[in-house]
GROMACS .gro file of C-alpha atoms in nm:
model
  427
    1MET     CA    1  10.274   5.747  13.743
    2GLU     CA    2  10.001   5.976  13.773
    3LYS     CA    3   9.902   6.096  14.105
    4GLN     CA    4   9.559   6.043  14.228
    5LEU     CA    5   9.319   6.359  14.099
    6GLU     CA    6   9.171   6.562  14.338
    7LYS     CA    7   8.807   6.611  14.368
    8LEU     CA    8   8.655   6.866  14.135
    9ALA     CA    9   8.629   7.226  14.300
   10LEU     CA   10   8.254   7.209  14.144
   11ASP     CA   11   8.196   6.931  14.423
   12GLY     CA   12   8.377   7.089  14.698
   13GLY     CA   13   8.736   7.009  14.615
   14LYS     CA   14   9.028   7.254  14.623
   15PRO     CA   15   9.047   7.464  14.312
   16ALA     CA   16   9.348   7.401  14.056
   17ARG     CA   17   9.425   7.787  14.100
   18SER     CA   18   9.376   8.018  14.422
   19LYS     CA   19   9.309   8.320  14.195
   20PRO     CA   20   9.177   8.387  13.854
   21LEU     CA   21   9.411   8.415  13.534
   22PRO     CA   22   9.495   8.739  13.409
   23PRO     CA   23   9.231   8.892  13.209
   24ASN     CA   24   9.198   8.836  12.847
   25TYR     CA   25   9.297   9.161  12.713
   26PRO     CA   26   9.653   9.087  12.542
   27GLY     CA   27   9.732   9.460  12.428
   28ALA     CA   28   9.568   9.614  12.715
   29VAL     CA   29   9.775   9.399  13.013
   30VAL     CA   30  10.086   9.537  12.879
   31MET     CA   31   9.999   9.870  12.846
   32GLY     CA   32  10.243  10.121  13.029
   33GLU     CA   33  10.428  10.460  13.048
   34GLU     CA   34  10.514  10.443  12.668
   35GLU     CA   35  10.159  10.457  12.544
   36ALA     CA   36  10.076  10.720  12.803
   37ALA     CA   37  10.373  10.939  12.724
   38TYR     CA   38  10.307  10.951  12.340
   39ALA     CA   39   9.926  11.021  12.406
   40GLU     CA   40  10.054  11.303  12.613
   41ARG     CA   41  10.298  11.442  12.364
   42VAL     CA   42   9.973  11.461  12.118
   43ILE     CA   43   9.790  11.630  12.351
   44ARG     CA   44  10.039  11.868  12.443
   45ALA     CA   45  10.113  11.972  12.102
   46GLN     CA   46   9.731  12.061  12.099
   47SER     CA   47   9.715  11.846  11.765
   48PRO     CA   48   9.481  11.536  11.804
   49PHE     CA   49   9.375  11.562  11.435
   50ARG     CA   50   9.585  11.356  11.207
   51PHE     CA   51   9.562  11.607  10.902
   52TYR     CA   52   9.617  11.933  11.051
   53GLY     CA   53   9.655  12.142  11.395
   54ALA     CA   54   9.887  12.352  11.590
   55ASN     CA   55  10.175  12.099  11.567
   56PRO     CA   56  10.074  11.770  11.432
   57LEU     CA   57  10.311  11.489  11.531
   58GLY     CA   58  10.237  11.234  11.271
   59ALA     CA   59  10.145  10.952  11.501
   60VAL     CA   60   9.884  10.780  11.265
   61ASP     CA   61  10.142  10.821  10.975
   62ALA     CA   62  10.403  10.648  11.202
   63LEU     CA   63  10.161  10.371  11.270
   64GLU     CA   64  10.063  10.324  10.921
   65GLU     CA   65  10.444  10.325  10.830
   66ARG     CA   66  10.526  10.035  11.081
   67MET     CA   67  10.234   9.821  10.949
   68MET     CA   68  10.351   9.869  10.607
   69GLN     CA   69  10.687   9.788  10.697
   70ASP     CA   70  10.647   9.475  10.917
   71LEU     CA   71  10.340   9.342  10.705
   72GLY     CA   72  10.547   9.380  10.381
   73VAL     CA   73  10.248   9.590  10.215
   74PRO     CA   74  10.271   9.923  10.034
   75TYR     CA   75   9.965  10.088  10.188
   76ALA     CA   76   9.805  10.108  10.515
   77LEU     CA   77   9.552  10.332  10.628
   78GLY     CA   78   9.402  10.375  10.995
   79VAL     CA   79   9.046  10.422  11.072
   80THR     CA   80   8.803  10.416  11.364
   81SER     CA   81   8.744  10.058  11.402
   82CYS     CA   82   8.740   9.723  11.227
   83THR     CA   83   8.380   9.752  11.161
   84ALA     CA   84   8.468  10.098  10.976
   85ALA     CA   85   8.771   9.921  10.820
   86LEU     CA   86   8.540   9.628  10.647
   87VAL     CA   87   8.294   9.905  10.524
   88VAL     CA   88   8.573  10.102  10.385
   89ALA     CA   89   8.713   9.797  10.216
   90LEU     CA   90   8.401   9.718  10.093
   91LYS     CA   91   8.349  10.038   9.934
   92ALA     CA   92   8.682  10.052   9.789
   93LEU     CA   93   8.590   9.736   9.591
   94GLY     CA   94   8.277   9.917   9.485
   95ILE     CA   95   8.020   9.699   9.666
   96GLY     CA   96   7.674   9.817   9.768
   97TYR     CA   97   7.312   9.770   9.700
   98GLY     CA   98   7.237   9.433   9.492
   99ASP     CA   99   7.558   9.277   9.559
  100LYS     CA  100   7.619   8.943   9.791
  101VAL     CA  101   7.916   8.886  10.003
  102ILE     CA  102   8.025   8.544  10.118
  103VAL     CA  103   8.090   8.546  10.536
  104PRO     CA  104   8.193   8.261  10.756
  105ALA     CA  105   7.943   8.117  10.979
  106VAL     CA  106   8.134   8.144  11.269
  107THR     CA  107   8.242   8.520  11.315
  108PHE     CA  108   8.131   8.812  11.526
  109LEU     CA  109   7.823   9.000  11.424
  110ALA     CA  110   8.040   9.294  11.302
  111THR     CA  111   8.139   9.080  10.991
  112PRO     CA  112   7.814   9.050  10.839
  113GLY     CA  113   7.694   9.363  10.998
  114ALA     CA  114   7.944   9.579  10.791
  115VAL     CA  115   7.827   9.429  10.482
  116VAL     CA  116   7.469   9.507  10.539
  117CYS     CA  117   7.601   9.842  10.650
  118ALA     CA  118   7.767   9.866  10.313
  119ASN     CA  119   7.405   9.819  10.164
  120ALA     CA  120   7.506   9.452  10.048
  121VAL     CA  121   7.388   9.135  10.178
  122PRO     CA  122   7.584   8.840  10.372
  123VAL     CA  123   7.581   8.494  10.229
  124PHE     CA  124   7.694   8.254  10.483
  125ALA     CA  125   7.951   7.957  10.396
  126ASP     CA  126   8.011   7.667  10.631
  127VAL     CA  127   8.331   7.603  10.849
  128ASP     CA  128   8.566   7.316  10.929
  129GLU     CA  129   8.735   7.200  11.248
  130SER     CA  130   8.939   7.484  11.269
  131LEU     CA  131   8.615   7.681  11.300
  132ASN     CA  132   8.748   7.911  10.997
  133LEU     CA  133   8.585   7.919  10.636
  134ASP     CA  134   8.569   7.578  10.466
  135PRO     CA  135   8.720   7.619  10.136
  136SER     CA  136   8.517   7.325   9.995
  137ALA     CA  137   8.209   7.518  10.110
  138LEU     CA  138   8.263   7.826   9.903
  139GLU     CA  139   8.136   7.662   9.555
  140ARG     CA  140   7.801   7.582   9.717
  141VAL     CA  141   7.713   7.931   9.798
  142ILE     CA  142   7.859   8.122   9.492
  143ASP     CA  143   7.652   8.285   9.200
  144ASP     CA  144   7.706   8.599   8.985
  145GLU     CA  145   7.560   8.797   9.227
  146VAL     CA  146   7.863   8.747   9.491
  147LYS     CA  147   8.103   9.017   9.483
  148ALA     CA  148   8.333   8.938   9.764
  149ILE     CA  149   8.463   8.691  10.015
  150ILE     CA  150   8.537   8.778  10.357
  151THR     CA  151   8.763   8.542  10.570
  152VAL     CA  152   8.798   8.549  10.920
  153PRO     CA  153   9.098   8.360  11.092
  154ILE     CA  154   8.935   8.325  11.438
  155LEU     CA  155   9.104   8.363  11.768
  156GLY     CA  156   9.466   8.361  11.633
  157ASN     CA  157   9.435   8.062  11.388
  158PRO     CA  158   9.522   8.101  11.022
  159CYS     CA  159   9.254   8.046  10.768
  160ASP     CA  160   9.324   7.794  10.482
  161MET     CA  161   9.418   8.066  10.238
  162ASP     CA  162   9.549   7.889   9.905
  163PRO     CA  163   9.228   7.688   9.832
  164ILE     CA  164   9.019   7.984   9.933
  165LEU     CA  165   9.215   8.204   9.687
  166ALA     CA  166   9.193   7.951   9.423
  167VAL     CA  167   8.821   7.938   9.418
  168ALA     CA  168   8.817   8.332   9.450
  169ARG     CA  169   9.041   8.348   9.136
  170LYS     CA  170   8.854   8.093   8.953
  171HIS     CA  171   8.521   8.306   8.986
  172GLY     CA  172   8.686   8.650   8.961
  173ILE     CA  173   8.591   8.726   9.330
  174PRO     CA  174   8.826   8.959   9.555
  175VAL     CA  175   8.896   8.885   9.893
  176ILE     CA  176   8.891   9.082  10.218
  177GLU     CA  177   9.075   8.932  10.529
  178ASP     CA  178   8.907   9.007  10.848
  179VAL     CA  179   9.187   8.970  11.080
  180ALA     CA  180   9.024   9.142  11.399
  181GLN     CA  181   9.103   8.854  11.661
  182SER     CA  182   9.422   8.750  11.498
  183LEU     CA  183   9.689   9.031  11.428
  184GLY     CA  184  10.038   8.844  11.409
  185THR     CA  185   9.873   8.549  11.234
  186SER     CA  186  10.058   8.407  10.936
  187TYR     CA  187   9.986   8.165  10.663
  188ARG     CA  188  10.275   7.977  10.505
  189GLY     CA  189  10.499   8.270  10.600
  190LYS     CA  190  10.289   8.550  10.479
  191PRO     CA  191  10.118   8.776  10.762
  192ALA     CA  192   9.744   8.735  10.759
  193GLY     CA  193   9.593   9.036  10.605
  194THR     CA  194   9.809   9.050  10.321
  195LEU     CA  195   9.707   8.763  10.105
  196GLY     CA  196   9.384   8.876   9.956
  197GLU     CA  197   9.291   9.207   9.788
  198LEU     CA  198   9.245   9.391  10.118
  199GLY     CA  199   9.293   9.315  10.482
  200VAL     CA  200   9.143   9.454  10.793
  201TYR     CA  201   9.242   9.466  11.158
  202SER     CA  202   9.112   9.572  11.497
  203PHE     CA  203   9.256   9.761  11.793
  204GLN     CA  204   8.947   9.724  11.998
  205MET     CA  205   8.951   9.641  12.393
  206ASN     CA  206   9.024   9.254  12.364
  207LYS     CA  207   9.229   9.249  12.050
  208ILE     CA  208   9.579   9.163  12.034
  209LEU     CA  209   9.690   9.525  12.040
  210THR     CA  210   9.441   9.810  12.150
  211ALA     CA  211   9.360  10.181  12.189
  212GLY     CA  212   9.008  10.097  12.330
  213GLU     CA  213   8.895  10.132  11.970
  214GLY     CA  214   9.068  10.155  11.624
  215GLY     CA  215   9.109   9.977  11.310
  216ALA     CA  216   9.315   9.959  10.995
  217VAL     CA  217   9.289   9.845  10.630
  218VAL     CA  218   9.594   9.696  10.421
  219THR     CA  219   9.629   9.653  10.047
  220ARG     CA  220   9.887   9.611   9.764
  221ASP     CA  221   9.669   9.783   9.521
  222ALA     CA  222   9.731  10.175   9.483
  223LYS     CA  223   9.367  10.225   9.335
  224LEU     CA  224   9.199  10.001   9.611
  225TYR     CA  225   9.405  10.263   9.889
  226GLU     CA  226   9.308  10.572   9.700
  227ARG     CA  227   8.925  10.476   9.715
  228ALA     CA  228   8.957  10.346  10.088
  229ALA     CA  229   9.130  10.661  10.178
  230ARG     CA  230   8.863  10.855   9.983
  231TYR     CA  231   8.582  10.675  10.151
  232HIS     CA  232   8.685  10.715  10.516
  233ASP     CA  233   8.741  11.075  10.488
  234GLN     CA  234   8.416  11.216  10.335
  235GLY     CA  235   8.524  11.157   9.989
  236LEU     CA  236   8.837  11.340  10.000
  237VAL     CA  237   9.202  11.206   9.932
  238ARG     CA  238   9.414  11.487  10.129
  239PRO     CA  239   9.729  11.641   9.980
  240GLN     CA  240   9.929  11.480  10.232
  241LEU     CA  241   9.841  11.137  10.136
  242LYS     CA  242   9.859  11.226   9.760
  243GLU     CA  243  10.211  11.365   9.803
  244ARG     CA  244  10.295  11.049  10.051
  245PHE     CA  245  10.199  10.769   9.792
  246GLY     CA  246  10.238  10.963   9.458
  247LEU     CA  247   9.847  10.949   9.414
  248GLN     CA  248   9.728  11.149   9.118
  249PRO     CA  249   9.337  11.120   9.129
  250ASN     CA  250   9.096  11.285   8.883
  251GLU     CA  251   8.866  11.471   9.122
  252GLU     CA  252   8.622  11.523   8.825
  253THR     CA  253   8.587  11.153   8.747
  254ASP     CA  254   8.728  10.960   9.048
  255ALA     CA  255   8.556  11.142   9.346
  256PHE     CA  256   8.263  10.992   9.524
  257VAL     CA  257   8.085  11.062   9.846
  258GLY     CA  258   8.219  10.897  10.160
  259GLN     CA  259   8.187  10.872  10.541
  260ASN     CA  260   8.428  10.999  10.832
  261TYR     CA  261   8.631  10.707  10.951
  262ARG     CA  262   8.949  10.900  11.057
  263MET     CA  263   9.166  10.751  11.302
  264SER     CA  264   9.295  11.048  11.560
  265GLU     CA  265   9.628  11.100  11.680
  266VAL     CA  266   9.599  10.979  12.030
  267THR     CA  267   9.466  10.633  11.892
  268GLY     CA  268   9.767  10.655  11.667
  269ALA     CA  269  10.012  10.744  11.933
  270ILE     CA  270   9.889  10.445  12.166
  271LEU     CA  271   9.917  10.209  11.885
  272VAL     CA  272  10.253  10.300  11.767
  273GLU     CA  273  10.372  10.185  12.149
  274GLN     CA  274  10.165   9.926  12.150
  275TRP     CA  275  10.309   9.784  11.794
  276ASN     CA  276  10.661   9.794  11.948
  277LYS     CA  277  10.510   9.536  12.202
  278LEU     CA  278  10.357   9.293  11.934
  279GLU     CA  279  10.661   9.062  11.868
  280GLY     CA  280  10.688   9.024  12.238
  281LEU     CA  281  10.326   8.950  12.282
  282ILE     CA  282  10.317   8.691  12.001
  283ALA     CA  283  10.641   8.531  12.111
  284ALA     CA  284  10.496   8.467  12.474
  285MET     CA  285  10.171   8.350  12.366
  286LYS     CA  286  10.322   8.107  12.119
  287SER     CA  287  10.538   7.966  12.379
  288SER     CA  288  10.266   7.937  12.626
  289HIS     CA  289  10.051   7.768  12.384
  290ARG     CA  290  10.299   7.510  12.271
  291LYS     CA  291  10.385   7.424  12.616
  292LEU     CA  292  10.019   7.375  12.738
  293LYS     CA  293   9.938   7.188  12.445
  294ARG     CA  294  10.252   6.951  12.486
  295GLN     CA  295  10.147   6.871  12.855
  296LEU     CA  296   9.786   6.808  12.786
  297GLU     CA  297   9.885   6.578  12.496
  298GLU     CA  298  10.117   6.377  12.736
  299ARG     CA  299   9.854   6.363  13.015
  300LEU     CA  300   9.532   6.309  12.805
  301PRO     CA  301   9.618   6.113  12.494
  302GLY     CA  302   9.245   6.126  12.368
  303ILE     CA  303   9.230   6.514  12.392
  304VAL     CA  304   9.106   6.672  12.025
  305PHE     CA  305   9.240   6.999  11.970
  306ARG     CA  306   9.128   7.277  11.727
  307SER     CA  307   9.280   7.190  11.374
  308SER     CA  308   9.498   7.440  11.208
  309PRO     CA  309   9.604   7.468  10.832
  310ASP     CA  310   9.926   7.607  10.966
  311GLU     CA  311  10.005   7.549  11.324
  312ASP     CA  312  10.337   7.776  11.305
  313GLY     CA  313  10.113   8.050  11.193
  314ASP     CA  314   9.900   8.027  11.496
  315ILE     CA  315   9.968   8.316  11.740
  316GLY     CA  316   9.878   8.101  12.040
  317SER     CA  317   9.615   8.339  12.200
  318ASN     CA  318   9.364   8.088  12.242
  319LEU     CA  319   9.382   7.681  12.292
  320GLY     CA  320   9.076   7.530  12.119
  321LEU     CA  321   8.952   7.197  12.278
  322LEU     CA  322   8.679   6.981  12.076
  323LEU     CA  323   8.452   6.821  12.301
  324PRO     CA  324   8.214   6.525  12.228
  325THR     CA  325   7.888   6.681  12.274
  326ALA     CA  326   7.766   7.035  12.342
  327GLU     CA  327   7.632   6.922  12.696
  328ALA     CA  328   7.997   6.782  12.764
  329ALA     CA  329   8.142   7.116  12.669
  330GLY     CA  330   7.883   7.292  12.902
  331ARG     CA  331   7.985   7.081  13.192
  332PHE     CA  332   8.342   7.133  13.115
  333MET     CA  333   8.298   7.517  13.125
  334GLN     CA  334   8.130   7.486  13.446
  335ALA     CA  335   8.401   7.266  13.624
  336MET     CA  336   8.676   7.487  13.486
  337ALA     CA  337   8.503   7.815  13.633
  338ALA     CA  338   8.510   7.650  13.964
  339GLU     CA  339   8.875   7.577  13.918
  340ASN     CA  340   8.955   7.951  13.838
  341ILE     CA  341   9.046   7.880  13.469
  342THR     CA  342   8.861   8.067  13.194
  343ALA     CA  343   8.681   7.842  12.939
  344HIS     CA  344   8.439   7.941  12.684
  345THR     CA  345   8.241   7.876  12.382
  346LEU     CA  346   8.202   8.150  12.121
  347TYR     CA  347   7.888   8.371  12.030
  348GLY     CA  348   7.649   8.172  12.243
  349GLY     CA  349   7.713   7.837  12.067
  350ARG     CA  350   7.502   7.952  11.764
  351PRO     CA  351   7.633   8.041  11.392
  352VAL     CA  352   7.645   8.438  11.348
  353TYR     CA  353   7.318   8.420  11.094
  354MET     CA  354   7.125   8.288  11.390
  355VAL     CA  355   7.132   8.668  11.540
  356PRO     CA  356   6.792   8.775  11.532
  357GLN     CA  357   6.850   9.080  11.347
  358LEU     CA  358   7.023   8.896  11.054
  359PHE     CA  359   6.833   8.574  11.059
  360HIS     CA  360   6.503   8.790  11.021
  361GLN     CA  361   6.670   9.044  10.805
  362ARG     CA  362   6.576   9.363  11.018
  363THR     CA  363   6.772   9.702  10.944
  364ALA     CA  364   6.708  10.017  11.045
  365GLU     CA  365   6.583  10.126  10.687
  366LYS     CA  366   6.227  10.102  10.552
  367ASP     CA  367   6.142   9.766  10.373
  368SER     CA  368   6.453   9.585  10.537
  369PHE     CA  369   6.687   9.758  10.278
  370PRO     CA  370   6.938   9.613  10.156
  371PHE     CA  371   6.781   9.281  10.179
  372ASN     CA  372   6.497   9.397   9.959
  373ALA     CA  373   6.732   9.391   9.649
  374PRO     CA  374   6.586   9.209   9.338
  375PHE     CA  375   6.823   8.929   9.365
  376LYS     CA  376   6.790   8.642   9.079
  377ASN     CA  377   6.859   8.405   9.381
  378PRO     CA  378   6.700   8.551   9.666
  379ILE     CA  379   6.841   8.530  10.017
  380ARG     CA  380   6.681   8.281  10.280
  381TYR     CA  381   6.846   8.186  10.621
  382THR     CA  382   6.755   7.875  10.767
  383GLU     CA  383   6.862   7.753  11.111
  384ASP     CA  384   7.055   7.442  10.964
  385MET     CA  385   7.193   7.587  10.643
  386CYS     CA  386   7.569   7.548  10.777
  387PRO     CA  387   7.541   7.230  10.972
  388ARG     CA  388   7.909   7.183  11.087
  389ALA     CA  389   7.903   7.522  11.225
  390VAL     CA  390   7.595   7.433  11.408
  391ASP     CA  391   7.747   7.123  11.531
  392LEU     CA  392   8.109   7.249  11.600
  393ILE     CA  393   8.047   7.591  11.779
  394PRO     CA  394   7.895   7.450  12.084
  395ARG     CA  395   8.139   7.193  12.120
  396MET     CA  396   8.463   7.411  12.080
  397VAL     CA  397   8.587   7.546  12.386
  398PHE     CA  398   8.856   7.779  12.430
  399VAL     CA  399   9.121   7.858  12.693
  400PRO     CA  400   9.273   8.195  12.650
  401ILE     CA  401   9.637   8.229  12.665
  402SER     CA  402   9.771   8.541  12.826
  403PRO     CA  403  10.109   8.692  12.747
  404LEU     CA  404  10.163   8.720  13.104
  405LEU     CA  405  10.112   8.343  13.198
  406THR     CA  406  10.427   8.184  13.422
  407ASP     CA  407  10.542   7.845  13.392
  408GLU     CA  408  10.377   7.794  13.720
  409ASP     CA  409  10.039   7.952  13.579
  410LEU     CA  410  10.063   7.697  13.268
  411GLU     CA  411  10.096   7.373  13.520
  412GLU     CA  412   9.811   7.483  13.709
  413VAL     CA  413   9.608   7.520  13.418
  414THR     CA  414   9.733   7.194  13.285
  415GLU     CA  415   9.623   7.029  13.613
  416GLY     CA  416   9.287   7.188  13.609
  417ILE     CA  417   9.214   7.051  13.273
  418VAL     CA  418   9.346   6.729  13.317
  419LYS     CA  419   9.143   6.691  13.650
  420VAL     CA  420   8.823   6.810  13.474
  421TYR     CA  421   8.883   6.585  13.161
  422ARG     CA  422   8.933   6.283  13.383
  423SER     CA  423   8.669   6.354  13.633
  424LEU     CA  424   8.408   6.408  13.368
  425ARG     CA  425   8.517   6.118  13.146
  426LEU     CA  426   8.607   6.315  12.848
  427ALA     CA  427   8.915   6.124  12.746
   0.00000   0.00000   0.00000
């Protein structure tokens, strides 16, 4: 029999927790002597640049080798950020001015921003109750000017890749997987980022693993790897990479101008040690996520969770709760904060295309380049063009799951959510 619930902390009751939960930085909260020691070795070797120095230690090479081994891909490339990785991936595919790229309506600004920085224009597709790209929405936004599709598994929940890839293959459109928030996620047993033509990853501060900043590109295609490596390094393919991967580009015909997105050895060193902790991080988050979800299902039969096309592939970094209305979600978050339990919606509760610089197609270039491309089907954004995203984002509340949570923490989080749900009559 349920005990009588206490008064909400918001109304003067005792909070479910006496102190806040661990900060939502999975990789950072497990940083320790291992990362510091490897970074120190790089510094003492006086060789922080990956391709040459007094005594290069090959830290970035080591990171790439671990990624290739664990993700089951033949090519990986460390870069400076996931935004850089997206630009590099787009350029590897030859995308630029006059091209359109499909992006989900729910993602961080960096995803469509990278498309614009690659001189292409984002076209937005709606989402489903996973808050990821809805495969059935793709056909509505595909035309012969669309040259790529970017999928984004939001907060550890995999995208429904089989139907997405089926549509992409039907139209001959390559797929880039933006796995920035979701390293370790899988879909039907395959790591996210390895199902499309290219996958990109982030090692920024609040990602699953971190070096503060950093990113990576992976692919199974030798030519795409060669083009990515060239674009990330001023248009060069270094002798070390040619030898390592058996590349034989023709510099007279294959070369093109690139940018500088090279990962440093210090970043690589930190990430090698972070990568050693990935399996443990994922296991801890998955275990806590499942326990919390099970406890809430038992206590709140009417609760609605974010849907998933593959629950086994969800890394458990966040528990998504779908509230009846945006107003209810607002009250829920306010009450949870008073209980010392973090709960939040994404991106101000709005689709990414509503960010002013995107919505009004403003860039640093004159004449709104690249939005000024002479498209046969001009790009126009309207507030309601992705109605499912408009409806779902402000109603989907996320509770972060730290790898440091104890069973006591989970009990207190459960009690807090149950108290708030029942007091606000949400279930």
